[in-house]
Each structure stands twice: as structure tokens, then as C-alpha cells.
PDB file of C-alpha atoms in Angstrom:
ATOM      1  CA  MET A   1     218.594  56.027 -38.323  1.00  0.00           C
ATOM      2  CA  LYS A   2     215.196  56.613 -36.727  1.00  0.00           C
ATOM      3  CA  ASN A   3     216.698  58.895 -34.131  1.00  0.00           C
ATOM      4  CA  LEU A   4     218.787  60.748 -36.731  1.00  0.00           C
ATOM      5  CA  LEU A   5     215.790  61.340 -38.987  1.00  0.00           C
ATOM      6  CA  PHE A   6     213.764  62.461 -35.978  1.00  0.00           C
ATOM      7  CA  ALA A   7     216.458  65.007 -35.080  1.00  0.00           C
ATOM      8  CA  LEU A   8     216.710  66.167 -38.721  1.00  0.00           C
ATOM      9  CA  ALA A   9     212.958  66.640 -38.928  1.00  0.00           C
ATOM     10  CA  ASP A  10     213.090  68.611 -35.693  1.00  0.00           C
ATOM     11  CA  VAL A  11     215.837  70.871 -37.160  1.00  0.00           C
ATOM     12  CA  LEU A  12     213.860  71.430 -40.379  1.00  0.00           C
ATOM     13  CA  ASP A  13     210.753  72.252 -38.377  1.00  0.00           C
ATOM     14  CA  SER A  14     212.768  74.967 -36.583  1.00  0.00           C
ATOM     15  CA  THR A  15     214.354  76.313 -39.813  1.00  0.00           C
ATOM     16  CA  ILE A  16     212.932  79.369 -41.579  1.00  0.00           C
ATOM     17  CA  PRO A  17     213.555  80.255 -45.237  1.00  0.00           C
ATOM     18  CA  VAL A  18     216.466  82.720 -45.318  1.00  0.00           C
ATOM     19  CA  GLY A  19     219.053  83.585 -47.933  1.00  0.00           C
ATOM     20  CA  ASP A  20     219.070  81.159 -50.813  1.00  0.00           C
ATOM     21  CA  LEU A  21     216.705  78.755 -48.989  1.00  0.00           C
ATOM     22  CA  SER A  22     213.233  79.259 -50.227  1.00  0.00           C
ATOM     23  CA  GLN A  23     210.037  78.050 -48.600  1.00  0.00           C
ATOM     24  CA  SER A  24     209.358  75.560 -51.356  1.00  0.00           C
ATOM     25  CA  GLU A  25     212.805  74.015 -50.978  1.00  0.00           C
ATOM     26  CA  LEU A  26     212.329  73.802 -47.232  1.00  0.00           C
ATOM     27  CA  THR A  27     208.946  72.107 -47.687  1.00  0.00           C
ATOM     28  CA  THR A  28     210.479  69.670 -50.172  1.00  0.00           C
ATOM     29  CA  LEU A  29     213.230  68.782 -47.695  1.00  0.00           C
ATOM     30  CA  LYS A  30     210.666  68.214 -44.917  1.00  0.00           C
ATOM     31  CA  SER A  31     208.573  66.016 -47.196  1.00  0.00           C
ATOM     32  CA  GLY A  32     211.597  63.978 -48.205  1.00  0.00           C
ATOM     33  CA  VAL A  33     212.645  63.468 -44.569  1.00  0.00           C
ATOM     34  CA  GLN A  34     209.088  62.415 -43.651  1.00  0.00           C
ATOM     35  CA  THR A  35     208.999  59.925 -46.502  1.00  0.00           C
ATOM     36  CA  VAL A  36     212.279  58.396 -45.411  1.00  0.00           C
ATOM     37  CA  ARG A  37     211.084  58.319 -41.789  1.00  0.00           C
ATOM     38  CA  THR A  38     207.920  56.436 -42.844  1.00  0.00           C
ATOM     39  CA  ALA A  39     209.949  53.915 -44.828  1.00  0.00           C
ATOM     40  CA  VAL A  40     212.410  53.391 -41.953  1.00  0.00           C
ATOM     41  CA  SER A  41     209.533  52.962 -39.459  1.00  0.00           C
ATOM     42  CA  SER A  42     207.873  50.419 -41.732  1.00  0.00           C
ATOM     43  CA  ASN A  43     211.120  48.510 -42.140  1.00  0.00           C
ATOM     44  CA  TYR A  44     211.700  48.674 -38.391  1.00  0.00           C
ATOM     45  CA  THR A  45     208.223  47.218 -37.700  1.00  0.00           C
ATOM     46  CA  SER A  46     208.843  44.475 -40.241  1.00  0.00           C
ATOM     47  CA  LEU A  47     212.174  43.730 -38.628  1.00  0.00           C
ATOM     48  CA  ILE A  48     210.562  43.467 -35.176  1.00  0.00           C
ATOM     49  CA  ASN A  49     207.907  41.139 -36.572  1.00  0.00           C
ATOM     50  CA  GLN A  50     210.544  38.968 -38.163  1.00  0.00           C
ATOM     51  CA  ILE A  51     212.504  38.878 -34.903  1.00  0.00           C
ATOM     52  CA  GLN A  52     209.333  37.854 -33.046  1.00  0.00           C
ATOM     53  CA  ALA A  53     208.658  35.215 -35.698  1.00  0.00           C
ATOM     54  CA  ILE A  54     212.173  33.868 -35.170  1.00  0.00           C
ATOM     55  CA  ASP A  55     211.620  33.798 -31.360  1.00  0.00           C
ATOM     56  CA  SER A  56     208.262  32.071 -31.850  1.00  0.00           C
ATOM     57  CA  ALA A  57     209.845  29.542 -34.159  1.00  0.00           C
ATOM     58  CA  LYS A  58     212.544  28.899 -31.568  1.00  0.00           C
ATOM     59  CA  ASP A  59     209.867  28.380 -28.901  1.00  0.00           C
ATOM     60  CA  SER A  60     207.946  26.031 -31.204  1.00  0.00           C
ATOM     61  CA  TYR A  61     211.130  24.178 -31.954  1.00  0.00           C
ATOM     62  CA  ASP A  62     211.815  23.742 -28.209  1.00  0.00           C
ATOM     63  CA  THR A  63     208.272  22.484 -27.660  1.00  0.00           C
ATOM     64  CA  TYR A  64     208.495  20.055 -30.568  1.00  0.00           C
ATOM     65  CA  LYS A  65     211.889  18.959 -29.349  1.00  0.00           C
ATOM     66  CA  ILE A  66     210.472  18.186 -25.875  1.00  0.00           C
ATOM     67  CA  ASP A  67     207.542  16.289 -27.413  1.00  0.00           C
ATOM     68  CA  PHE A  68     209.916  14.410 -29.662  1.00  0.00           C
ATOM     69  CA  ASP A  69     212.209  13.459 -26.785  1.00  0.00           C
ATOM     70  CA  LYS A  70     209.171  12.377 -24.732  1.00  0.00           C
ATOM     71  CA  THR A  71     207.871  10.296 -27.624  1.00  0.00           C
ATOM     72  CA  VAL A  72     211.250   8.652 -28.048  1.00  0.00           C
ATOM     73  CA  ALA A  73     211.348   7.887 -24.300  1.00  0.00           C
ATOM     74  CA  ASN A  74     207.808   6.450 -24.414  1.00  0.00           C
ATOM     75  CA  LEU A  75     208.735   4.315 -27.393  1.00  0.00           C
ATOM     76  CA  TYR A  76     211.770   3.063 -25.528  1.00  0.00           C
ATOM     77  CA  ASN A  77     209.632   2.263 -22.434  1.00  0.00           C
ATOM     78  CA  LEU A  78     207.021   0.504 -24.567  1.00  0.00           C
ATOM     79  CA  LYS A  79     209.697  -1.616 -26.177  1.00  0.00           C
ATOM     80  CA  ASN A  80     211.067  -2.517 -22.745  1.00  0.00           C
ATOM     81  CA  LYS A  81     207.576  -3.331 -21.467  1.00  0.00           C
ATOM     82  CA  ARG A  82     206.876  -5.423 -24.541  1.00  0.00           C
ATOM     83  CA  ASP A  83     210.067  -7.360 -23.991  1.00  0.00           C
ATOM     84  CA  ALA A  84     209.215  -7.816 -20.298  1.00  0.00           C
ATOM     85  CA  ASP A  85     205.653  -8.971 -21.138  1.00  0.00           C
ATOM     86  CA  ILE A  86     206.986 -11.426 -23.692  1.00  0.00           C
ATOM     87  CA  SER A  87     209.421 -12.808 -21.124  1.00  0.00           C
ATOM     88  CA  SER A  88     206.606 -13.055 -18.527  1.00  0.00           C
ATOM     89  CA  TYR A  89     204.272 -14.835 -20.942  1.00  0.00           C
ATOM     90  CA  VAL A  90     207.025 -17.184 -21.966  1.00  0.00           C
ATOM     91  CA  ALA A  91     207.633 -17.970 -18.297  1.00  0.00           C
ATOM     92  CA  LEU A  92     203.892 -18.583 -17.779  1.00  0.00           C
ATOM     93  CA  VAL A  93     203.766 -20.881 -20.775  1.00  0.00           C
ATOM     94  CA  ASN A  94     206.769 -22.778 -19.516  1.00  0.00           C
ATOM     95  CA  GLN A  95     205.187 -23.006 -16.038  1.00  0.00           C
ATOM     96  CA  ALA A  96     201.921 -24.234 -17.544  1.00  0.00           C
ATOM     97  CA  LYS A  97     203.803 -26.855 -19.520  1.00  0.00           C
ATOM     98  CA  ALA A  98     205.604 -27.937 -16.386  1.00  0.00           C
ATOM     99  CA  ASN A  99     202.308 -28.107 -14.444  1.00  0.00           C
ATOM    100  CA  TYR A 100     200.779 -30.107 -17.252  1.00  0.00           C
ATOM    101  CA  GLU A 101     203.658 -32.565 -17.178  1.00  0.00           C
ATOM    102  CA  ASP A 102     203.316 -32.811 -13.369  1.00  0.00           C
ATOM    103  CA  ALA A 103     199.577 -33.347 -13.685  1.00  0.00           C
ATOM    104  CA  LYS A 104     200.140 -36.272 -16.038  1.00  0.00           C
ATOM    105  CA  ASN A 105     202.335 -37.935 -13.452  1.00  0.00           C
ATOM    106  CA  PRO A 106     200.717 -39.728 -10.458  1.00  0.00           C
ATOM    107  CA  PRO A 107     200.771 -37.660  -7.232  1.00  0.00           C
ATOM    108  CA  ARG A 108     203.582 -38.279  -4.828  1.00  0.00           C
ATOM    109  CA  ASP A 109     202.993 -39.270  -1.229  1.00  0.00           C
ATOM    110  CA  VAL A 110     204.567 -36.039  -0.055  1.00  0.00           C
ATOM    111  CA  ASP A 111     202.202 -34.068  -2.296  1.00  0.00           C
ATOM    112  CA  ILE A 112     199.178 -35.966  -0.985  1.00  0.00           C
ATOM    113  CA  ALA A 113     200.287 -35.318   2.584  1.00  0.00           C
ATOM    114  CA  GLY A 114     200.601 -31.614   1.812  1.00  0.00           C
ATOM    115  CA  TYR A 115     197.136 -31.524   0.237  1.00  0.00           C
ATOM    116  CA  GLN A 116     195.638 -33.329   3.231  1.00  0.00           C
ATOM    117  CA  ALA A 117     197.327 -30.887   5.594  1.00  0.00           C
ATOM    118  CA  ASN A 118     195.907 -27.964   3.629  1.00  0.00           C
ATOM    119  CA  LEU A 119     192.456 -29.581   3.687  1.00  0.00           C
ATOM    120  CA  SER A 120     192.627 -30.147   7.444  1.00  0.00           C
ATOM    121  CA  SER A 121     193.718 -26.552   7.939  1.00  0.00           C
ATOM    122  CA  ALA A 122     190.796 -25.359   5.807  1.00  0.00           C
ATOM    123  CA  HIS A 123     188.366 -27.488   7.863  1.00  0.00           C
ATOM    124  CA  ALA A 124     189.796 -26.062  11.079  1.00  0.00           C
ATOM    125  CA  SER A 125     189.444 -22.519   9.757  1.00  0.00           C
ATOM    126  CA  LEU A 126     185.861 -23.244   8.730  1.00  0.00           C
ATOM    127  CA  ALA A 127     185.030 -24.687  12.138  1.00  0.00           C
ATOM    128  CA  GLN A 128     186.540 -21.629  13.831  1.00  0.00           C
ATOM    129  CA  ALA A 129     184.571 -19.306  11.545  1.00  0.00           C
ATOM    130  CA  VAL A 130     181.336 -21.186  12.300  1.00  0.00           C
ATOM    131  CA  ALA A 131     182.085 -21.027  16.033  1.00  0.00           C
ATOM    132  CA  ASN A 132     182.692 -17.269  15.826  1.00  0.00           C
ATOM    133  CA  ARG A 133     179.487 -16.835  13.872  1.00  0.00           C
ATOM    134  CA  ASN A 134     177.493 -18.892  16.372  1.00  0.00           C
ATOM    135  CA  LYS A 135     178.789 -16.726  19.218  1.00  0.00           C
ATOM    136  CA  ALA A 136     177.072 -13.758  17.577  1.00  0.00           C
ATOM    137  CA  ILE A 137     173.719 -15.575  17.254  1.00  0.00           C
ATOM    138  CA  ILE A 138     171.183 -15.794  20.071  1.00  0.00           C
ATOM    139  CA  PHE A 139     169.478 -19.196  20.100  1.00  0.00           C
ATOM    140  CA  SER A 140     166.196 -19.930  21.804  1.00  0.00           C
ATOM    141  CA  PRO A 141     166.252 -23.030  24.038  1.00  0.00           C
ATOM    142  CA  VAL A 142     162.826 -24.051  22.704  1.00  0.00           C
ATOM    143  CA  ASP A 143     160.864 -23.825  19.487  1.00  0.00           C
ATOM    144  CA  GLY A 144     158.139 -21.224  19.461  1.00  0.00           C
ATOM    145  CA  VAL A 145     157.263 -17.650  18.551  1.00  0.00           C
ATOM    146  CA  ILE A 146     158.477 -14.363  20.023  1.00  0.00           C
ATOM    147  CA  GLY A 147     155.634 -13.088  22.146  1.00  0.00           C
ATOM    148  CA  LYS A 148     157.339 -10.065  23.687  1.00  0.00           C
ATOM    149  CA  ILE A 149     160.593  -8.098  23.355  1.00  0.00           C
ATOM    150  CA  ASP A 150     161.751  -6.409  26.562  1.00  0.00           C
ATOM    151  CA  VAL A 151     164.618  -4.297  25.155  1.00  0.00           C
ATOM    152  CA  LYS A 152     165.014  -1.544  22.579  1.00  0.00           C
ATOM    153  CA  ILE A 153     167.475  -1.135  19.733  1.00  0.00           C
ATOM    154  CA  GLY A 154     170.755   0.280  21.019  1.00  0.00           C
ATOM    155  CA  GLN A 155     170.129  -0.699  24.648  1.00  0.00           C
ATOM    156  CA  PHE A 156     173.002  -2.380  26.499  1.00  0.00           C
ATOM    157  CA  VAL A 157     172.172  -5.714  28.154  1.00  0.00           C
ATOM    158  CA  ASN A 158     174.044  -8.334  30.138  1.00  0.00           C
ATOM    159  CA  THR A 159     173.718 -12.085  30.467  1.00  0.00           C
ATOM    160  CA  GLN A 160     171.176 -11.797  33.288  1.00  0.00           C
ATOM    161  CA  ASP A 161     168.728  -9.583  31.383  1.00  0.00           C
ATOM    162  CA  ASP A 162     165.593 -10.959  29.740  1.00  0.00           C
ATOM    163  CA  ILE A 163     165.572  -9.592  26.202  1.00  0.00           C
ATOM    164  CA  ALA A 164     162.647 -11.505  24.714  1.00  0.00           C
ATOM    165  CA  LYS A 165     159.892 -13.893  25.702  1.00  0.00           C
ATOM    166  CA  VAL A 166     159.557 -16.997  23.534  1.00  0.00           C
ATOM    167  CA  ILE A 167     156.185 -18.697  23.710  1.00  0.00           C
ATOM    168  CA  ASN A 168     156.344 -22.447  23.258  1.00  0.00           C
ATOM    169  CA  PRO A 169     153.336 -23.691  21.279  1.00  0.00           C
ATOM    170  CA  HIS A 170     153.217 -26.589  23.736  1.00  0.00           C
ATOM    171  CA  PHE A 171     151.732 -24.925  26.821  1.00  0.00           C
ATOM    172  CA  GLU A 172     152.381 -25.921  30.407  1.00  0.00           C
ATOM    173  CA  ILE A 173     150.461 -25.034  33.570  1.00  0.00           C
ATOM    174  CA  LYS A 174     152.143 -24.536  36.942  1.00  0.00           C
ATOM    175  CA  VAL A 175     150.069 -25.220  40.063  1.00  0.00           C
ATOM    176  CA  ASP A 176     151.058 -24.606  43.686  1.00  0.00           C
ATOM    177  CA  ILE A 177     149.947 -27.641  45.765  1.00  0.00           C
ATOM    178  CA  PRO A 178     149.880 -27.405  49.597  1.00  0.00           C
ATOM    179  CA  GLU A 179     152.067 -29.819  51.533  1.00  0.00           C
ATOM    180  CA  THR A 180     148.985 -31.653  52.851  1.00  0.00           C
ATOM    181  CA  ASP A 181     148.072 -32.773  49.331  1.00  0.00           C
ATOM    182  CA  ILE A 182     151.416 -33.031  47.521  1.00  0.00           C
ATOM    183  CA  SER A 183     151.899 -36.674  48.582  1.00  0.00           C
ATOM    184  CA  LYS A 184     148.749 -37.601  46.647  1.00  0.00           C
ATOM    185  CA  ILE A 185     150.171 -36.398  43.327  1.00  0.00           C
ATOM    186  CA  SER A 186     152.634 -38.469  41.303  1.00  0.00           C
ATOM    187  CA  PHE A 187     154.523 -38.048  38.068  1.00  0.00           C
ATOM    188  CA  GLY A 188     152.279 -38.984  35.134  1.00  0.00           C
ATOM    189  CA  ASP A 189     148.953 -38.299  36.913  1.00  0.00           C
ATOM    190  CA  THR A 190     146.220 -36.811  34.750  1.00  0.00           C
ATOM    191  CA  ALA A 191     144.083 -33.773  35.472  1.00  0.00           C
ATOM    192  CA  GLU A 192     141.080 -31.931  34.108  1.00  0.00           C
ATOM    193  CA  ILE A 193     141.794 -28.310  33.209  1.00  0.00           C
ATOM    194  CA  LYS A 194     139.304 -25.515  32.739  1.00  0.00           C
ATOM    195  CA  LEU A 195     140.414 -22.100  31.529  1.00  0.00           C
ATOM    196  CA  ASP A 196     138.630 -18.954  32.650  1.00  0.00           C
ATOM    197  CA  ALA A 197     138.746 -17.711  29.058  1.00  0.00           C
ATOM    198  CA  PHE A 198     136.635 -20.668  27.881  1.00  0.00           C
ATOM    199  CA  SER A 199     133.239 -21.960  28.908  1.00  0.00           C
ATOM    200  CA  ASP A 200     132.899 -24.537  31.701  1.00  0.00           C
ATOM    201  CA  ASP A 201     131.909 -27.106  29.120  1.00  0.00           C
ATOM    202  CA  ARG A 202     135.362 -26.935  27.541  1.00  0.00           C
ATOM    203  CA  VAL A 203     137.592 -29.293  29.481  1.00  0.00           C
ATOM    204  CA  PHE A 204     141.256 -29.870  28.600  1.00  0.00           C
ATOM    205  CA  GLU A 205     143.379 -32.798  29.678  1.00  0.00           C
ATOM    206  CA  GLY A 206     146.742 -32.373  31.365  1.00  0.00           C
ATOM    207  CA  LYS A 207     149.483 -34.666  32.624  1.00  0.00           C
ATOM    208  CA  VAL A 208     151.926 -34.107  35.475  1.00  0.00           C
ATOM    209  CA  THR A 209     155.421 -33.720  34.003  1.00  0.00           C
ATOM    210  CA  GLU A 210     157.346 -32.231  36.942  1.00  0.00           C
ATOM    211  CA  ILE A 211     157.066 -31.948  40.734  1.00  0.00           C
ATOM    212  CA  GLU A 212     159.495 -29.500  42.269  1.00  0.00           C
ATOM    213  CA  LYS A 213     161.348 -30.762  45.328  1.00  0.00           C
ATOM    214  CA  GLY A 214     161.962 -27.293  46.708  1.00  0.00           C
ATOM    215  CA  GLU A 215     159.176 -25.664  48.671  1.00  0.00           C
ATOM    216  CA  THR A 216     157.525 -22.288  48.057  1.00  0.00           C
ATOM    217  CA  VAL A 217     156.169 -20.420  51.091  1.00  0.00           C
ATOM    218  CA  ILE A 218     153.058 -18.354  50.417  1.00  0.00           C
ATOM    219  CA  GLN A 219     151.570 -16.519  53.411  1.00  0.00           C
ATOM    220  CA  ASP A 220     153.321 -18.899  55.843  1.00  0.00           C
ATOM    221  CA  VAL A 221     151.934 -21.967  54.032  1.00  0.00           C
ATOM    222  CA  VAL A 222     154.279 -24.416  52.331  1.00  0.00           C
ATOM    223  CA  TYR A 223     153.473 -25.207  48.712  1.00  0.00           C
ATOM    224  CA  TYR A 224     155.165 -27.283  46.006  1.00  0.00           C
ATOM    225  CA  THR A 225     154.974 -26.316  42.342  1.00  0.00           C
ATOM    226  CA  VAL A 226     153.581 -28.987  40.012  1.00  0.00           C
ATOM    227  CA  THR A 227     153.904 -28.625  36.235  1.00  0.00           C
ATOM    228  CA  LEU A 228     151.256 -30.061  33.909  1.00  0.00           C
ATOM    229  CA  SER A 229     151.608 -30.506  30.186  1.00  0.00           C
ATOM    230  CA  LEU A 230     148.537 -29.549  28.212  1.00  0.00           C
ATOM    231  CA  GLU A 231     147.772 -32.535  25.980  1.00  0.00           C
ATOM    232  CA  GLU A 232     145.261 -30.764  23.720  1.00  0.00           C
ATOM    233  CA  MET A 233     146.253 -27.570  21.922  1.00  0.00           C
ATOM    234  CA  ASP A 234     144.009 -24.706  20.840  1.00  0.00           C
ATOM    235  CA  GLU A 235     145.132 -21.643  18.913  1.00  0.00           C
ATOM    236  CA  ASN A 236     142.965 -19.476  21.174  1.00  0.00           C
ATOM    237  CA  ILE A 237     144.973 -20.432  24.268  1.00  0.00           C
ATOM    238  CA  LEU A 238     147.343 -17.619  25.180  1.00  0.00           C
ATOM    239  CA  ASN A 239     150.249 -17.376  27.550  1.00  0.00           C
ATOM    240  CA  GLY A 240     149.379 -16.255  31.083  1.00  0.00           C
ATOM    241  CA  MET A 241     145.739 -17.448  31.192  1.00  0.00           C
ATOM    242  CA  THR A 242     144.245 -18.550  34.513  1.00  0.00           C
ATOM    243  CA  ALA A 243     143.261 -22.206  34.915  1.00  0.00           C
ATOM    244  CA  ASP A 244     141.296 -24.378  37.343  1.00  0.00           C
ATOM    245  CA  VAL A 245     142.920 -27.792  37.722  1.00  0.00           C
ATOM    246  CA  LEU A 246     141.317 -30.987  39.028  1.00  0.00           C
ATOM    247  CA  PHE A 247     143.839 -33.785  39.699  1.00  0.00           C
ATOM    248  CA  PHE A 248     142.958 -37.456  39.434  1.00  0.00           C
ATOM    249  CA  THR A 249     145.236 -39.197  41.929  1.00  0.00           C
ATOM    250  CA  ALA A 250     143.301 -42.499  42.103  1.00  0.00           C
ATOM    251  CA  LYS A 251     140.185 -44.004  40.600  1.00  0.00           C
ATOM    252  CA  LYS A 252     137.788 -46.789  41.537  1.00  0.00           C
ATOM    253  CA  ASP A 253     134.491 -47.801  40.014  1.00  0.00           C
ATOM    254  CA  ASP A 254     131.349 -49.006  41.844  1.00  0.00           C
ATOM    255  CA  VAL A 255     132.516 -48.114  45.364  1.00  0.00           C
ATOM    256  CA  LEU A 256     130.531 -47.490  48.523  1.00  0.00           C
ATOM    257  CA  PHE A 257     130.990 -43.976  49.918  1.00  0.00           C
ATOM    258  CA  VAL A 258     129.649 -41.657  52.611  1.00  0.00           C
ATOM    259  CA  PRO A 259     130.170 -37.978  53.375  1.00  0.00           C
ATOM    260  CA  LEU A 260     133.459 -37.457  55.178  1.00  0.00           C
ATOM    261  CA  ARG A 261     131.804 -35.387  57.881  1.00  0.00           C
ATOM    262  CA  SER A 262     129.854 -38.502  59.015  1.00  0.00           C
ATOM    263  CA  VAL A 263     133.083 -40.321  59.941  1.00  0.00           C
ATOM    264  CA  ILE A 264     134.093 -40.254  63.642  1.00  0.00           C
ATOM    265  CA  ILE A 265     137.703 -40.894  64.740  1.00  0.00           C
ATOM    266  CA  ASP A 266     138.305 -41.889  68.384  1.00  0.00           C
ATOM    267  CA  GLU A 267     141.401 -41.527  70.528  1.00  0.00           C
ATOM    268  CA  ASN A 268     142.757 -44.852  69.232  1.00  0.00           C
ATOM    269  CA  ASN A 269     142.541 -43.558  65.670  1.00  0.00           C
ATOM    270  CA  LYS A 270     139.681 -45.970  64.916  1.00  0.00           C
ATOM    271  CA  LYS A 271     136.972 -44.791  62.556  1.00  0.00           C
ATOM    272  CA  TYR A 272     133.236 -45.118  63.121  1.00  0.00           C
ATOM    273  CA  VAL A 273     129.958 -44.074  61.571  1.00  0.00           C
ATOM    274  CA  ARG A 274     126.587 -43.849  63.248  1.00  0.00           C
ATOM    275  CA  VAL A 275     123.782 -45.738  61.518  1.00  0.00           C
ATOM    276  CA  LEU A 276     120.109 -45.857  62.339  1.00  0.00           C
ATOM    277  CA  GLU A 277     118.816 -49.377  63.037  1.00  0.00           C
ATOM    278  CA  SER A 278     115.246 -49.840  64.361  1.00  0.00           C
ATOM    279  CA  ASN A 279     115.227 -46.199  65.393  1.00  0.00           C
ATOM    280  CA  GLN A 280     118.378 -46.768  67.418  1.00  0.00           C
ATOM    281  CA  VAL A 281     121.772 -45.140  66.847  1.00  0.00           C
ATOM    282  CA  VAL A 282     124.440 -47.768  66.362  1.00  0.00           C
ATOM    283  CA  GLU A 283     128.145 -47.051  65.963  1.00  0.00           C
ATOM    284  CA  LYS A 284     129.924 -49.258  63.464  1.00  0.00           C
ATOM    285  CA  GLU A 285     133.662 -49.402  62.965  1.00  0.00           C
ATOM    286  CA  ILE A 286     134.656 -48.854  59.350  1.00  0.00           C
ATOM    287  CA  VAL A 287     137.695 -48.987  57.117  1.00  0.00           C
ATOM    288  CA  THR A 288     137.987 -46.095  54.680  1.00  0.00           C
ATOM    289  CA  GLY A 289     139.668 -45.958  51.296  1.00  0.00           C
ATOM    290  CA  LEU A 290     139.924 -43.176  48.749  1.00  0.00           C
ATOM    291  CA  ARG A 291     138.854 -39.664  49.671  1.00  0.00           C
ATOM    292  CA  ALA A 292     137.233 -37.575  46.950  1.00  0.00           C
ATOM    293  CA  TYR A 293     137.748 -33.865  46.402  1.00  0.00           C
ATOM    294  CA  ASP A 294     134.044 -33.084  47.050  1.00  0.00           C
ATOM    295  CA  GLY A 295     133.901 -34.254  50.693  1.00  0.00           C
ATOM    296  CA  LEU A 296     133.176 -37.938  50.087  1.00  0.00           C
ATOM    297  CA  VAL A 297     135.159 -40.933  51.367  1.00  0.00           C
ATOM    298  CA  GLU A 298     135.192 -44.572  50.261  1.00  0.00           C
ATOM    299  CA  ILE A 299     133.933 -47.254  52.679  1.00  0.00           C
ATOM    300  CA  VAL A 300     135.946 -50.435  52.308  1.00  0.00           C
ATOM    301  CA  SER A 301     134.177 -52.361  55.061  1.00  0.00           C
ATOM    302  CA  GLY A 302     131.924 -51.863  58.069  1.00  0.00           C
ATOM    303  CA  VAL A 303     128.596 -50.809  56.527  1.00  0.00           C
ATOM    304  CA  SER A 304     126.542 -51.944  53.586  1.00  0.00           C
ATOM    305  CA  GLU A 305     124.785 -50.176  50.781  1.00  0.00           C
ATOM    306  CA  GLY A 306     121.366 -48.869  51.754  1.00  0.00           C
ATOM    307  CA  GLU A 307     122.037 -48.322  55.451  1.00  0.00           C
ATOM    308  CA  ASP A 308     121.048 -44.954  56.895  1.00  0.00           C
ATOM    309  CA  VAL A 309     124.131 -43.095  58.005  1.00  0.00           C
ATOM    310  CA  ILE A 310     123.666 -40.277  60.508  1.00  0.00           C
ATOM    311  CA  LEU A 311     125.519 -37.119  59.594  1.00  0.00           C
ATOM    312  CA  LYS A 312     124.869 -35.230  62.839  1.00  0.00           C
ATOM    313  CA  ILE A 313     122.929 -35.771  66.056  1.00  0.00           C
ATOM    314  CA  ILE A 314     121.015 -32.736  67.241  1.00  0.00           C
ATOM    315  CA  SER A 315     120.241 -32.726  70.933  1.00  0.00           C
ATOM    316  CA  ASN A 316     116.794 -31.534  72.119  1.00  0.00           C
TER     317      ASN A 316
END
């Protein structure tokens, strides 16, 4: 109809008033065709809109249908889940009742054996875990404080590397004793110790706790290392300080002594001293005892207190 009216309007637009057709009649025909065309166009637009509304309604219906089907499926799943949950809870209740009834009964020997086996297994697992943990911990062989760390974070070390220095609050002093004197020192002997960092009036006491059997050669001289334990502690004493040590290997009170350089030893290994009697030099055989560190020697017999001992004879 739209196309027909369009063609008719096109014919009328090309028509001129001739014969019995006047201009007014032609105008009226054109106006009538235009009015019909407008009405048809309006109806056509309305029809299109209604068709689109129908299509939209169909789409909405499909969407609602999908949602409805999904809701029905969800409802069905929820019902199934509810039934499954109820069955599970019923089973749990029944299991709890059964456990309760078992708990009221005395344990069986087989149950006790199983529990003991589980306990032993747990103890074994704990012991293994503690052992694994202890392998990752570095223990100091002595109590003390860390005085120095010789490695840095991230550095690789092996079992021979020193990684830290632990300072024992109980200090020890190591002294190298020459072989000529080592026989005079015994385990448990006491000693006077003076530290260079302190005044000479400050004297510490030490006790021999170890005498190494293996020798140490220093400049072709054989020494033996003696360890002393410092009996008195002082917070100002630091590791590595230098000490002067005086050993007490033997002690006697009220003894007779002479300078060692006044003693003469003959070819028979007999010992003499020269004394002055009536302006005459007299040699007397003596028996010596302890020898002091300051060049003095004990006289056990041979001379008496008050005699004049000659240290050296100077020839004219």
C-alpha cells in the first residue's frame, strides 16, 4: 500500500490539468493521497512497534523461563542437599550415641594396647622432632658470653671453622714451663698471679688444674704448658691479658738459707760452702734442701746460723 500510494503520488505530481481535470480537482486528489499516505505510514510505524514489542516480550519470556528453570534446579539441589545433610547429621548422632555407649563400657585390653602403641609412636615422633631441632642448634661447650663473632651473615662455614669466641667467666691462665722446672710443679699447686693491667699490689691466687704431657718447642727449648685456674674473679679481668705467675712448689718455715752462688759442688757431686773462722777460710760440707726462685737455697745441715759465708774469693 505504501509503495502504491507513493507511485500514485508520483503520477499526480507529473499530471497537469487538461480537459475536464481542473487544477483544484488535481490539488484535492494530491491532498487526499497525501493524507492516506500519512495514515498508512503511521499505521506502519505502529505495526513495527507492536512487532518489536512482541519480539521483546518473547525475549523477556525466554529470560524468565531460563531464570525459572534455574530456580527450579536450585530448589531441587537444595532439597537434595538438605536430605543429605539430614542423613549426615543423623549418622553423626548415631555415631555419637555409639561412642557414648562405648565410653560407658570399660576399655578392652586390645583397645588399651592400641592406645599404648599410639602413645609410644607419639613419643618416638617427639623424640625424633627434638633430635632434628637440636641438630639445627649450635651449643657452646661451656657457659659464658660471646666475646667475638668471626663470621658474617650468609657466609658458608664448615666444621673446622671458628665462628664465635665464647668467654668463660671462670678464667684460666696458660704458662709455658721449661723442662728444667716442670718436675717441680704438680697438680693442685698454688701460685701468685699479677696482671699487667692491675697494680703490683693486686695479687690473685691460682691453682694448677692441668699439666700437658706433650712438649712445645719454642726457639729450640722444650716447654710444657701448665694451666692455672684463677680462684678470684674480677669483672675488670678480660680475655687475653698478660700475667706474671709465681709458683709455690714447696714451703718451709724458719729455715736456714744461703745464696746459691756460695755453694761449691766438687767432682764427687758433694756440696761445700766456704766460711770465715778466725780469719781463715774453711770449707764445710753441706746438705741442701729447697731452692727458692730468688737465688737462695736451704741449708739442711753443715753450717749454723750466724756463720759468715764467703760468696767469692778475690785474689790479690
